[in-house]
Every structure is written in structure tokens, then in C-alpha cells.
């Protein structure tokens, strides 16, 4: 099975060689390119691994200083926001699962807020829910597990499920209604992993605890290239990634989360490895560079084609 984006995504995607060839031919013949909408799926390739980030939903949130930078004064929050051309009265949240093809496996990383949003984005990538062979859950917050079930029925009927053992055990004992409704019904089809374990050839789990007790990231590694699926390592490209010590409302262990951010972002910057952030502005993938005592998110353009 090949991951294919819609025709309107051809210039922006690498998921299908014929689409790329047709786009190149059009440009070579001096045909005027037509404006392309952003869409809900954006393709990428890492060696032999092909995939797409999926915009499963997006929504504004008011009063972002009640979410980010809880340990910094309003004046500092406003100064940083102004320096980065973003307002202080609202933020735009993005919810971006990722699908990756490794050999015969079609692997979905996180299920989004609900089934409808994620399956609509998958459809733009030419993938049906029945095509998914494995669903990897990075952690158990509602916006990552909300699409596992659809009206009481598993959304991905043919899939097996993978998650971190520490994460599952925490939520299984927490009495959480969303976990009990979305994850527990799939327990018999679930397997567990830890730091360094493989999901499939070229895909390795990396512990990134703090946001939740067992939060995991996943490194794609193929053909001498790498990309980190960073999940919720950082929840905003400025107020969290740029300033890793700023406390985030959603981090369950704020000290551990800040330490993890510094460690992983430092590695990404030093090794020049791109990442996909679940809450970064869509399409969610970019590079990390050091800036002062923090970091800067550099969105990709065509580097991953």
C-alpha cells in the first residue's frame, strides 16, 4: 500500500512518485502553477519510510498565559510574544497525528480528538481506517486517544495497538473516564514497549517522561536519515519549545517535563534532526536550533521531500 495525497497536494508531497513527476512536468512546461490549499495531510520521506502528518483538528484557545509560562510574569510573557509576532490574548491549537508506512505496516501515531477528524485527514492521504495495521499511542491524554473508538466501535478494526507500559499502567489505575471508554476496550489487542524498543523496522521508542508519566517519542531512522515524532514534548513552538523551562499547564510533572525538553531539544539541535510536533503549526514538522538559553523552531519547507 502506498500513502497518496490528493492531487492538489502534489507539489507539497512526496508520498507518491507519479504525483511528483506530474508536478515537475507542469513547472518544466512553464504552465502557471495554481494556488494550493493547505489540506489535511502533508507527505514526507525518511529513507525508505514514507509518511504524512495529518491535521485532525485545530481550534483557538483564549488566555494562553493561563496555559503556558505559568512560572513567568505577565510582562515577560508579553515581551516574548511580541518578539515572535504572536498575540497574548489567544493561541491556535493544532492536533496532528502522523501515519508512517514501514514495509507492509501502515502505522498511525495517535488517534486525534475524535474518529471523524483523523479519518478525514487519512482519506486525503489515500488511506482508509481498514488500512491501518498498527496504532501507536504516545500517551493517554484525550486529544491523542479520542479517535480510537467511533460510537463504541473500534475505528481501526484491523489494527493492533502499541503503547508504553508505564503510561498504560498509570492510566489503568487512574479511574479516567476517557481512558476507560477509549483504551480499555482495546486492551486484548495491545502490546507494550519501553525505551529503546522497536515498533517496526526503522522506528524506535524513546522515553520522554514528564508531560505524562510514560510519555513516549518515536525516532524514524532509515537510509541515513532521521526524524523524531516528538508528540507532546513541547506544546507550543514558542511558549514551550522556545522556552523549555516555562511551565505548561498540561505537563503532569512540570520539573521532569522541562528537563526532558532541554535534553531532547538539545539533541535535535546538535544533530540537526527534524521533528514532528503534535501541536506545532501544521504541517507540524521542523528543525530545532539553539537561541540564547533556549531554542527556536524552524518549519520545514521542502527538505523532507
PDB file of C-alpha atoms in Angstrom:
ATOM      1  CA  UNK A   1       0.000   0.000   0.000  1.00  0.00           C
ATOM      2  CA  UNK A   2       1.263   3.472  -0.853  1.00  0.00           C
ATOM      3  CA  UNK A   3       0.454   6.648   1.026  1.00  0.00           C
ATOM      4  CA  UNK A   4      -1.006   9.008  -1.553  1.00  0.00           C
ATOM      5  CA  UNK A   5      -2.149  12.551  -1.051  1.00  0.00           C
ATOM      6  CA  UNK A   6      -4.807  14.236  -3.121  1.00  0.00           C
ATOM      7  CA  UNK A   7      -3.863  15.778  -6.472  1.00  0.00           C
ATOM      8  CA  UNK A   8      -3.991  19.291  -5.035  1.00  0.00           C
ATOM      9  CA  UNK A   9      -1.198  18.289  -2.618  1.00  0.00           C
ATOM     10  CA  UNK A  10       1.155  17.072  -5.379  1.00  0.00           C
ATOM     11  CA  UNK A  11       3.732  19.846  -5.221  1.00  0.00           C
ATOM     12  CA  UNK A  12       3.864  19.730  -1.447  1.00  0.00           C
ATOM     13  CA  UNK A  13       4.004  15.950  -1.018  1.00  0.00           C
ATOM     14  CA  UNK A  14       6.413  13.099  -1.629  1.00  0.00           C
ATOM     15  CA  UNK A  15       4.036  10.319  -0.812  1.00  0.00           C
ATOM     16  CA  UNK A  16       3.643   9.330  -4.472  1.00  0.00           C
ATOM     17  CA  UNK A  17       6.269   9.474  -7.221  1.00  0.00           C
ATOM     18  CA  UNK A  18       3.730   9.882 -10.073  1.00  0.00           C
ATOM     19  CA  UNK A  19       2.290  12.945  -8.353  1.00  0.00           C
ATOM     20  CA  UNK A  20       5.714  14.479  -8.002  1.00  0.00           C
ATOM     21  CA  UNK A  21       6.528  13.776 -11.634  1.00  0.00           C
ATOM     22  CA  UNK A  22       3.327  15.391 -12.833  1.00  0.00           C
ATOM     23  CA  UNK A  23       4.000  18.495 -10.728  1.00  0.00           C
ATOM     24  CA  UNK A  24       7.565  18.731 -12.025  1.00  0.00           C
ATOM     25  CA  UNK A  25       6.413  18.349 -15.613  1.00  0.00           C
ATOM     26  CA  UNK A  26       3.907  21.136 -15.223  1.00  0.00           C
ATOM     27  CA  UNK A  27       6.552  23.509 -13.929  1.00  0.00           C
ATOM     28  CA  UNK A  28       9.018  22.477 -16.638  1.00  0.00           C
ATOM     29  CA  UNK A  29       6.484  23.293 -19.358  1.00  0.00           C
ATOM     30  CA  UNK A  30       6.064  26.835 -17.961  1.00  0.00           C
ATOM     31  CA  UNK A  31       2.466  26.139 -17.033  1.00  0.00           C
ATOM     32  CA  UNK A  32       1.413  28.645 -14.387  1.00  0.00           C
ATOM     33  CA  UNK A  33       1.116  26.849 -11.032  1.00  0.00           C
ATOM     34  CA  UNK A  34      -2.242  27.082  -9.313  1.00  0.00           C
ATOM     35  CA  UNK A  35      -2.519  28.093  -5.659  1.00  0.00           C
ATOM     36  CA  UNK A  36      -2.783  25.018  -3.444  1.00  0.00           C
ATOM     37  CA  UNK A  37      -4.845  24.884  -0.237  1.00  0.00           C
ATOM     38  CA  UNK A  38      -3.120  23.633   2.888  1.00  0.00           C
ATOM     39  CA  UNK A  39      -5.236  20.487   3.115  1.00  0.00           C
ATOM     40  CA  UNK A  40      -5.280  17.980   5.945  1.00  0.00           C
ATOM     41  CA  UNK A  41      -2.304  15.775   5.008  1.00  0.00           C
ATOM     42  CA  UNK A  42       1.298  16.588   4.158  1.00  0.00           C
ATOM     43  CA  UNK A  43       3.698  13.919   2.938  1.00  0.00           C
ATOM     44  CA  UNK A  44       7.333  13.308   3.845  1.00  0.00           C
ATOM     45  CA  UNK A  45      10.001  10.674   3.308  1.00  0.00           C
ATOM     46  CA  UNK A  46      12.805   9.474   5.589  1.00  0.00           C
ATOM     47  CA  UNK A  47      14.913   6.972   3.663  1.00  0.00           C
ATOM     48  CA  UNK A  48      12.638   4.014   2.927  1.00  0.00           C
ATOM     49  CA  UNK A  49       9.958   5.247   5.329  1.00  0.00           C
ATOM     50  CA  UNK A  50       7.161   7.307   3.828  1.00  0.00           C
ATOM     51  CA  UNK A  51       4.540   9.087   5.801  1.00  0.00           C
ATOM     52  CA  UNK A  52       2.262  12.056   6.262  1.00  0.00           C
ATOM     53  CA  UNK A  53       1.312  14.412   9.042  1.00  0.00           C
ATOM     54  CA  UNK A  54      -2.456  14.659   9.486  1.00  0.00           C
ATOM     55  CA  UNK A  55      -4.369  17.738  10.584  1.00  0.00           C
ATOM     56  CA  UNK A  56      -7.070  16.078  12.676  1.00  0.00           C
ATOM     57  CA  UNK A  57      -8.288  19.352  14.148  1.00  0.00           C
ATOM     58  CA  UNK A  58      -7.438  22.919  15.062  1.00  0.00           C
ATOM     59  CA  UNK A  59      -9.043  25.364  17.467  1.00  0.00           C
ATOM     60  CA  UNK A  60      -8.338  28.744  19.114  1.00  0.00           C
ATOM     61  CA  UNK A  61      -7.764  28.963  22.855  1.00  0.00           C
ATOM     62  CA  UNK A  62      -8.080  32.196  24.869  1.00  0.00           C
ATOM     63  CA  UNK A  63      -5.740  33.464  27.580  1.00  0.00           C
ATOM     64  CA  UNK A  64      -2.640  31.418  26.655  1.00  0.00           C
ATOM     65  CA  UNK A  65      -0.716  32.664  29.690  1.00  0.00           C
ATOM     66  CA  UNK A  66      -3.031  30.521  31.818  1.00  0.00           C
ATOM     67  CA  UNK A  67      -1.627  27.520  29.884  1.00  0.00           C
ATOM     68  CA  UNK A  68       1.998  28.420  29.062  1.00  0.00           C
ATOM     69  CA  UNK A  69       4.651  30.151  31.119  1.00  0.00           C
ATOM     70  CA  UNK A  70       2.868  29.648  34.410  1.00  0.00           C
ATOM     71  CA  UNK A  71       6.111  30.437  36.229  1.00  0.00           C
ATOM     72  CA  UNK A  72       6.929  33.695  34.409  1.00  0.00           C
ATOM     73  CA  UNK A  73       5.440  37.169  34.961  1.00  0.00           C
ATOM     74  CA  UNK A  74       2.939  38.647  32.523  1.00  0.00           C
ATOM     75  CA  UNK A  75       5.464  41.246  31.379  1.00  0.00           C
ATOM     76  CA  UNK A  76       7.959  38.580  30.281  1.00  0.00           C
ATOM     77  CA  UNK A  77       5.250  36.556  28.568  1.00  0.00           C
ATOM     78  CA  UNK A  78       4.127  39.658  26.662  1.00  0.00           C
ATOM     79  CA  UNK A  79       7.690  40.594  25.654  1.00  0.00           C
ATOM     80  CA  UNK A  80       8.442  37.120  24.296  1.00  0.00           C
ATOM     81  CA  UNK A  81       5.122  37.015  22.449  1.00  0.00           C
ATOM     82  CA  UNK A  82       5.676  40.426  20.846  1.00  0.00           C
ATOM     83  CA  UNK A  83       9.203  39.452  19.785  1.00  0.00           C
ATOM     84  CA  UNK A  84       7.714  36.434  17.986  1.00  0.00           C
ATOM     85  CA  UNK A  85       4.774  38.312  16.413  1.00  0.00           C
ATOM     86  CA  UNK A  86       2.082  36.388  18.306  1.00  0.00           C
ATOM     87  CA  UNK A  87      -0.745  37.814  20.426  1.00  0.00           C
ATOM     88  CA  UNK A  88      -1.107  37.295  24.145  1.00  0.00           C
ATOM     89  CA  UNK A  89      -4.899  37.025  24.197  1.00  0.00           C
ATOM     90  CA  UNK A  90      -5.280  33.851  22.127  1.00  0.00           C
ATOM     91  CA  UNK A  91      -3.450  30.838  20.704  1.00  0.00           C
ATOM     92  CA  UNK A  92      -4.256  28.429  17.890  1.00  0.00           C
ATOM     93  CA  UNK A  93      -4.027  24.758  18.849  1.00  0.00           C
ATOM     94  CA  UNK A  94      -3.257  22.073  16.259  1.00  0.00           C
ATOM     95  CA  UNK A  95      -3.786  18.317  16.638  1.00  0.00           C
ATOM     96  CA  UNK A  96      -1.546  16.370  14.290  1.00  0.00           C
ATOM     97  CA  UNK A  97      -1.284  12.570  14.263  1.00  0.00           C
ATOM     98  CA  UNK A  98       1.249  11.014  11.883  1.00  0.00           C
ATOM     99  CA  UNK A  99       0.937   7.959   9.631  1.00  0.00           C
ATOM    100  CA  UNK A 100       4.029   6.039   8.517  1.00  0.00           C
ATOM    101  CA  UNK A 101       4.481   3.133   6.124  1.00  0.00           C
ATOM    102  CA  UNK A 102       7.264   0.704   7.117  1.00  0.00           C
ATOM    103  CA  UNK A 103       7.373  -2.367   4.881  1.00  0.00           C
ATOM    104  CA  UNK A 104       3.908  -3.904   4.970  1.00  0.00           C
ATOM    105  CA  UNK A 105       2.919  -1.966   8.070  1.00  0.00           C
ATOM    106  CA  UNK A 106       0.766   1.177   7.964  1.00  0.00           C
ATOM    107  CA  UNK A 107       1.236   2.739  11.382  1.00  0.00           C
ATOM    108  CA  UNK A 108      -0.833   5.555  12.872  1.00  0.00           C
ATOM    109  CA  UNK A 109       0.772   7.507  15.695  1.00  0.00           C
ATOM    110  CA  UNK A 110      -2.050   8.795  17.935  1.00  0.00           C
ATOM    111  CA  UNK A 111      -5.738   8.896  17.095  1.00  0.00           C
ATOM    112  CA  UNK A 112      -6.632  12.560  17.470  1.00  0.00           C
ATOM    113  CA  UNK A 113      -9.543  14.225  19.211  1.00  0.00           C
ATOM    114  CA  UNK A 114     -12.175  12.084  17.533  1.00  0.00           C
ATOM    115  CA  UNK A 115     -12.548   9.498  14.790  1.00  0.00           C
ATOM    116  CA  UNK A 116     -14.081  11.869  12.235  1.00  0.00           C
ATOM    117  CA  UNK A 117     -11.209  14.348  12.218  1.00  0.00           C
ATOM    118  CA  UNK A 118      -8.455  11.766  11.924  1.00  0.00           C
ATOM    119  CA  UNK A 119     -10.140   9.552   9.330  1.00  0.00           C
ATOM    120  CA  UNK A 120     -10.901  12.609   7.163  1.00  0.00           C
ATOM    121  CA  UNK A 121      -7.199  13.535   7.179  1.00  0.00           C
ATOM    122  CA  UNK A 122      -6.223   9.924   6.454  1.00  0.00           C
ATOM    123  CA  UNK A 123      -8.561   9.954   3.463  1.00  0.00           C
ATOM    124  CA  UNK A 124      -6.590  12.851   1.965  1.00  0.00           C
ATOM    125  CA  UNK A 125      -3.507  10.630   2.235  1.00  0.00           C
ATOM    126  CA  UNK A 126      -5.349   7.857   0.379  1.00  0.00           C
ATOM    127  CA  UNK A 127      -5.691   5.691   3.480  1.00  0.00           C
ATOM    128  CA  UNK A 128      -8.850   4.129   4.902  1.00  0.00           C
ATOM    129  CA  UNK A 129      -9.244   3.119   8.560  1.00  0.00           C
ATOM    130  CA  UNK A 130      -9.125  -0.528   7.452  1.00  0.00           C
ATOM    131  CA  UNK A 131      -5.629   0.004   6.010  1.00  0.00           C
ATOM    132  CA  UNK A 132      -4.125   0.811   9.410  1.00  0.00           C
ATOM    133  CA  UNK A 133      -2.230  -2.225  10.731  1.00  0.00           C
ATOM    134  CA  UNK A 134      -0.936  -0.681  13.953  1.00  0.00           C
ATOM    135  CA  UNK A 135      -1.875   2.272  16.163  1.00  0.00           C
ATOM    136  CA  UNK A 136       0.848   3.640  18.434  1.00  0.00           C
ATOM    137  CA  UNK A 137      -0.336   5.768  21.346  1.00  0.00           C
ATOM    138  CA  UNK A 138       2.353   8.172  22.554  1.00  0.00           C
ATOM    139  CA  UNK A 139       0.410   8.969  25.730  1.00  0.00           C
ATOM    140  CA  UNK A 140      -3.139   8.854  27.031  1.00  0.00           C
ATOM    141  CA  UNK A 141      -4.381  12.451  27.028  1.00  0.00           C
ATOM    142  CA  UNK A 142      -7.815  12.778  25.474  1.00  0.00           C
ATOM    143  CA  UNK A 143      -6.680  14.531  22.293  1.00  0.00           C
ATOM    144  CA  UNK A 144      -4.487  11.508  21.478  1.00  0.00           C
ATOM    145  CA  UNK A 145      -6.931   8.694  22.276  1.00  0.00           C
ATOM    146  CA  UNK A 146     -10.285  10.320  21.447  1.00  0.00           C
ATOM    147  CA  UNK A 147     -10.393   8.822  17.944  1.00  0.00           C
ATOM    148  CA  UNK A 148      -9.685   5.221  18.920  1.00  0.00           C
ATOM    149  CA  UNK A 149     -13.390   4.409  19.148  1.00  0.00           C
ATOM    150  CA  UNK A 150     -16.272   5.567  16.961  1.00  0.00           C
ATOM    151  CA  UNK A 151     -19.713   5.253  18.563  1.00  0.00           C
ATOM    152  CA  UNK A 152     -18.473   2.378  20.710  1.00  0.00           C
ATOM    153  CA  UNK A 153     -16.771   0.545  17.837  1.00  0.00           C
ATOM    154  CA  UNK A 154     -13.010   0.443  17.200  1.00  0.00           C
ATOM    155  CA  UNK A 155     -12.181   2.960  14.469  1.00  0.00           C
ATOM    156  CA  UNK A 156      -9.284   0.854  13.169  1.00  0.00           C
ATOM    157  CA  UNK A 157     -10.794  -2.598  13.001  1.00  0.00           C
ATOM    158  CA  UNK A 158      -7.737  -4.377  11.577  1.00  0.00           C
ATOM    159  CA  UNK A 159      -5.129  -2.734  13.781  1.00  0.00           C
ATOM    160  CA  UNK A 160      -3.030  -3.912  16.673  1.00  0.00           C
ATOM    161  CA  UNK A 161      -2.206  -1.324  19.354  1.00  0.00           C
ATOM    162  CA  UNK A 162       1.087  -0.326  20.940  1.00  0.00           C
ATOM    163  CA  UNK A 163       1.845   1.946  23.873  1.00  0.00           C
ATOM    164  CA  UNK A 164       4.334   2.383  26.687  1.00  0.00           C
ATOM    165  CA  UNK A 165       3.926   0.023  29.603  1.00  0.00           C
ATOM    166  CA  UNK A 166       4.453   2.782  32.188  1.00  0.00           C
ATOM    167  CA  UNK A 167       1.860   5.016  30.519  1.00  0.00           C
ATOM    168  CA  UNK A 168      -0.775   2.284  30.289  1.00  0.00           C
ATOM    169  CA  UNK A 169      -0.298   1.177  33.878  1.00  0.00           C
ATOM    170  CA  UNK A 170      -0.690   4.738  35.179  1.00  0.00           C
ATOM    171  CA  UNK A 171      -3.963   5.408  33.399  1.00  0.00           C
ATOM    172  CA  UNK A 172      -5.359   1.934  34.053  1.00  0.00           C
ATOM    173  CA  UNK A 173      -5.179   2.733  37.763  1.00  0.00           C
ATOM    174  CA  UNK A 174      -6.355   6.343  37.470  1.00  0.00           C
ATOM    175  CA  UNK A 175     -10.100   5.850  37.080  1.00  0.00           C
ATOM    176  CA  UNK A 176     -10.090   8.079  33.995  1.00  0.00           C
ATOM    177  CA  UNK A 177     -13.368   8.004  32.057  1.00  0.00           C
ATOM    178  CA  UNK A 178     -11.812   8.749  28.658  1.00  0.00           C
ATOM    179  CA  UNK A 179      -9.172   6.025  29.090  1.00  0.00           C
ATOM    180  CA  UNK A 180     -11.777   3.539  30.293  1.00  0.00           C
ATOM    181  CA  UNK A 181     -14.008   4.228  27.285  1.00  0.00           C
ATOM    182  CA  UNK A 182     -11.393   4.528  24.539  1.00  0.00           C
ATOM    183  CA  UNK A 183      -8.423   2.379  25.523  1.00  0.00           C
ATOM    184  CA  UNK A 184      -9.620  -0.406  27.817  1.00  0.00           C
ATOM    185  CA  UNK A 185     -11.895  -1.977  25.154  1.00  0.00           C
ATOM    186  CA  UNK A 186      -8.755  -2.480  23.024  1.00  0.00           C
ATOM    187  CA  UNK A 187      -6.593  -3.992  25.777  1.00  0.00           C
ATOM    188  CA  UNK A 188      -6.647  -7.511  24.325  1.00  0.00           C
ATOM    189  CA  UNK A 189      -5.106  -6.224  21.091  1.00  0.00           C
ATOM    190  CA  UNK A 190      -2.499  -4.106  22.858  1.00  0.00           C
ATOM    191  CA  UNK A 191       1.213  -4.728  23.296  1.00  0.00           C
ATOM    192  CA  UNK A 192       3.624  -2.725  25.414  1.00  0.00           C
ATOM    193  CA  UNK A 193       7.112  -1.353  24.988  1.00  0.00           C
ATOM    194  CA  UNK A 194       9.780   0.603  26.780  1.00  0.00           C
ATOM    195  CA  UNK A 195      12.630   2.956  25.967  1.00  0.00           C
ATOM    196  CA  UNK A 196      14.656   1.631  23.014  1.00  0.00           C
ATOM    197  CA  UNK A 197      12.112  -0.947  21.835  1.00  0.00           C
ATOM    198  CA  UNK A 198      11.203  -1.183  18.140  1.00  0.00           C
ATOM    199  CA  UNK A 199       7.692  -0.587  16.787  1.00  0.00           C
ATOM    200  CA  UNK A 200       8.669  -1.707  13.275  1.00  0.00           C
ATOM    201  CA  UNK A 201      11.869  -1.676  11.209  1.00  0.00           C
ATOM    202  CA  UNK A 202      13.323   1.829  11.410  1.00  0.00           C
ATOM    203  CA  UNK A 203      11.024   3.046  14.215  1.00  0.00           C
ATOM    204  CA  UNK A 204      12.266   3.096  17.821  1.00  0.00           C
ATOM    205  CA  UNK A 205      10.611   4.245  21.050  1.00  0.00           C
ATOM    206  CA  UNK A 206      12.382   6.962  23.053  1.00  0.00           C
ATOM    207  CA  UNK A 207      11.254   7.750  26.597  1.00  0.00           C
ATOM    208  CA  UNK A 208      10.343  11.410  27.143  1.00  0.00           C
ATOM    209  CA  UNK A 209       8.649  11.339  30.523  1.00  0.00           C
ATOM    210  CA  UNK A 210       7.173  14.356  32.303  1.00  0.00           C
ATOM    211  CA  UNK A 211       4.271  15.507  30.187  1.00  0.00           C
ATOM    212  CA  UNK A 212       2.686  12.291  31.399  1.00  0.00           C
ATOM    213  CA  UNK A 213       4.310   9.526  33.479  1.00  0.00           C
ATOM    214  CA  UNK A 214       5.139   7.365  30.449  1.00  0.00           C
ATOM    215  CA  UNK A 215       5.100   9.810  27.527  1.00  0.00           C
ATOM    216  CA  UNK A 216       6.999   8.395  24.524  1.00  0.00           C
ATOM    217  CA  UNK A 217       8.536   9.857  21.385  1.00  0.00           C
ATOM    218  CA  UNK A 218       9.494   7.782  18.330  1.00  0.00           C
ATOM    219  CA  UNK A 219      12.587   8.051  16.164  1.00  0.00           C
ATOM    220  CA  UNK A 220      12.311   7.248  12.465  1.00  0.00           C
ATOM    221  CA  UNK A 221      15.686   6.106  11.125  1.00  0.00           C
ATOM    222  CA  UNK A 222      16.209   4.929   7.550  1.00  0.00           C
ATOM    223  CA  UNK A 223      18.713   5.440   4.750  1.00  0.00           C
ATOM    224  CA  UNK A 224      20.996   7.535   6.923  1.00  0.00           C
ATOM    225  CA  UNK A 225      18.193   9.996   7.742  1.00  0.00           C
ATOM    226  CA  UNK A 226      16.236  10.546  10.932  1.00  0.00           C
ATOM    227  CA  UNK A 227      13.072  12.285  12.127  1.00  0.00           C
ATOM    228  CA  UNK A 228      11.647  12.370  15.646  1.00  0.00           C
ATOM    229  CA  UNK A 229       7.914  12.071  16.231  1.00  0.00           C
ATOM    230  CA  UNK A 230       8.018  14.272  19.315  1.00  0.00           C
ATOM    231  CA  UNK A 231       4.342  14.029  20.342  1.00  0.00           C
ATOM    232  CA  UNK A 232       3.771  16.484  23.249  1.00  0.00           C
ATOM    233  CA  UNK A 233       7.408  17.048  24.156  1.00  0.00           C
ATOM    234  CA  UNK A 234       6.611  20.740  23.560  1.00  0.00           C
ATOM    235  CA  UNK A 235       3.050  22.032  23.225  1.00  0.00           C
ATOM    236  CA  UNK A 236       3.800  25.348  21.503  1.00  0.00           C
ATOM    237  CA  UNK A 237       6.530  26.393  19.116  1.00  0.00           C
ATOM    238  CA  UNK A 238       7.442  29.499  21.157  1.00  0.00           C
ATOM    239  CA  UNK A 239       5.977  29.322  24.652  1.00  0.00           C
ATOM    240  CA  UNK A 240       7.152  25.746  25.228  1.00  0.00           C
ATOM    241  CA  UNK A 241       9.772  24.727  22.644  1.00  0.00           C
ATOM    242  CA  UNK A 242      11.430  28.135  22.565  1.00  0.00           C
ATOM    243  CA  UNK A 243      11.447  28.447  26.357  1.00  0.00           C
ATOM    244  CA  UNK A 244      11.701  24.881  27.671  1.00  0.00           C
ATOM    245  CA  UNK A 245      11.769  25.890  31.341  1.00  0.00           C
ATOM    246  CA  UNK A 246       8.416  27.635  31.127  1.00  0.00           C
ATOM    247  CA  UNK A 247       5.799  25.594  32.952  1.00  0.00           C
ATOM    248  CA  UNK A 248       2.907  24.193  30.925  1.00  0.00           C
ATOM    249  CA  UNK A 249      -0.500  23.522  32.444  1.00  0.00           C
ATOM    250  CA  UNK A 250      -0.814  20.133  30.742  1.00  0.00           C
ATOM    251  CA  UNK A 251       2.543  18.768  31.974  1.00  0.00           C
ATOM    252  CA  UNK A 252       1.787  16.404  34.842  1.00  0.00           C
ATOM    253  CA  UNK A 253       5.337  16.590  36.249  1.00  0.00           C
ATOM    254  CA  UNK A 254       6.471  20.084  35.306  1.00  0.00           C
ATOM    255  CA  UNK A 255      10.063  19.726  36.508  1.00  0.00           C
ATOM    256  CA  UNK A 256      10.581  16.428  34.679  1.00  0.00           C
ATOM    257  CA  UNK A 257       8.908  17.770  31.540  1.00  0.00           C
ATOM    258  CA  UNK A 258      11.223  20.793  31.429  1.00  0.00           C
ATOM    259  CA  UNK A 259      14.271  18.578  31.885  1.00  0.00           C
ATOM    260  CA  UNK A 260      13.122  16.261  29.126  1.00  0.00           C
ATOM    261  CA  UNK A 261      12.508  19.186  26.778  1.00  0.00           C
ATOM    262  CA  UNK A 262      16.003  20.539  27.327  1.00  0.00           C
ATOM    263  CA  UNK A 263      17.613  17.133  26.797  1.00  0.00           C
ATOM    264  CA  UNK A 264      15.698  16.127  23.664  1.00  0.00           C
ATOM    265  CA  UNK A 265      15.621  19.551  22.021  1.00  0.00           C
ATOM    266  CA  UNK A 266      19.338  19.901  22.671  1.00  0.00           C
ATOM    267  CA  UNK A 267      19.912  16.580  20.915  1.00  0.00           C
ATOM    268  CA  UNK A 268      17.770  17.589  17.945  1.00  0.00           C
ATOM    269  CA  UNK A 269      19.604  20.905  17.606  1.00  0.00           C
ATOM    270  CA  UNK A 270      23.070  19.361  17.936  1.00  0.00           C
ATOM    271  CA  UNK A 271      22.371  16.540  15.463  1.00  0.00           C
ATOM    272  CA  UNK A 272      20.224  18.654  13.108  1.00  0.00           C
ATOM    273  CA  UNK A 273      17.436  16.068  13.222  1.00  0.00           C
ATOM    274  CA  UNK A 274      13.974  17.246  12.147  1.00  0.00           C
ATOM    275  CA  UNK A 275      10.917  16.625  14.291  1.00  0.00           C
ATOM    276  CA  UNK A 276       7.142  16.431  14.089  1.00  0.00           C
ATOM    277  CA  UNK A 277       5.388  18.133  16.989  1.00  0.00           C
ATOM    278  CA  UNK A 278       1.780  17.133  17.607  1.00  0.00           C
ATOM    279  CA  UNK A 279       0.836  20.712  18.489  1.00  0.00           C
ATOM    280  CA  UNK A 280       3.198  22.632  16.231  1.00  0.00           C
ATOM    281  CA  UNK A 281       1.570  24.760  13.483  1.00  0.00           C
ATOM    282  CA  UNK A 282       0.525  22.383  10.707  1.00  0.00           C
ATOM    283  CA  UNK A 283       2.155  20.503   8.993  1.00  0.00           C
ATOM    284  CA  UNK A 284       3.969  20.163  12.299  1.00  0.00           C
ATOM    285  CA  UNK A 285       7.468  19.297  11.097  1.00  0.00           C
ATOM    286  CA  UNK A 286      10.542  21.421  11.517  1.00  0.00           C
ATOM    287  CA  UNK A 287      14.058  21.749  12.830  1.00  0.00           C
ATOM    288  CA  UNK A 288      15.333  22.981  16.179  1.00  0.00           C
ATOM    289  CA  UNK A 289      18.168  25.447  16.632  1.00  0.00           C
ATOM    290  CA  UNK A 290      19.621  26.934  19.782  1.00  0.00           C
ATOM    291  CA  UNK A 291      18.744  30.549  20.601  1.00  0.00           C
ATOM    292  CA  UNK A 292      20.231  32.106  23.707  1.00  0.00           C
ATOM    293  CA  UNK A 293      19.356  29.855  26.626  1.00  0.00           C
ATOM    294  CA  UNK A 294      16.501  28.254  24.689  1.00  0.00           C
ATOM    295  CA  UNK A 295      15.597  27.112  21.215  1.00  0.00           C
ATOM    296  CA  UNK A 296      13.880  28.171  18.004  1.00  0.00           C
ATOM    297  CA  UNK A 297      11.532  26.110  15.834  1.00  0.00           C
ATOM    298  CA  UNK A 298      12.379  26.319  12.117  1.00  0.00           C
ATOM    299  CA  UNK A 299       9.495  24.983   9.974  1.00  0.00           C
ATOM    300  CA  UNK A 300      10.422  22.729   7.064  1.00  0.00           C
ATOM    301  CA  UNK A 301       9.781  23.804   3.501  1.00  0.00           C
ATOM    302  CA  UNK A 302      10.907  21.135   1.018  1.00  0.00           C
ATOM    303  CA  UNK A 303      13.715  19.425   2.966  1.00  0.00           C
ATOM    304  CA  UNK A 304      11.754  16.229   3.629  1.00  0.00           C
ATOM    305  CA  UNK A 305      10.534  15.696   0.085  1.00  0.00           C
TER     306      UNK A 305
END
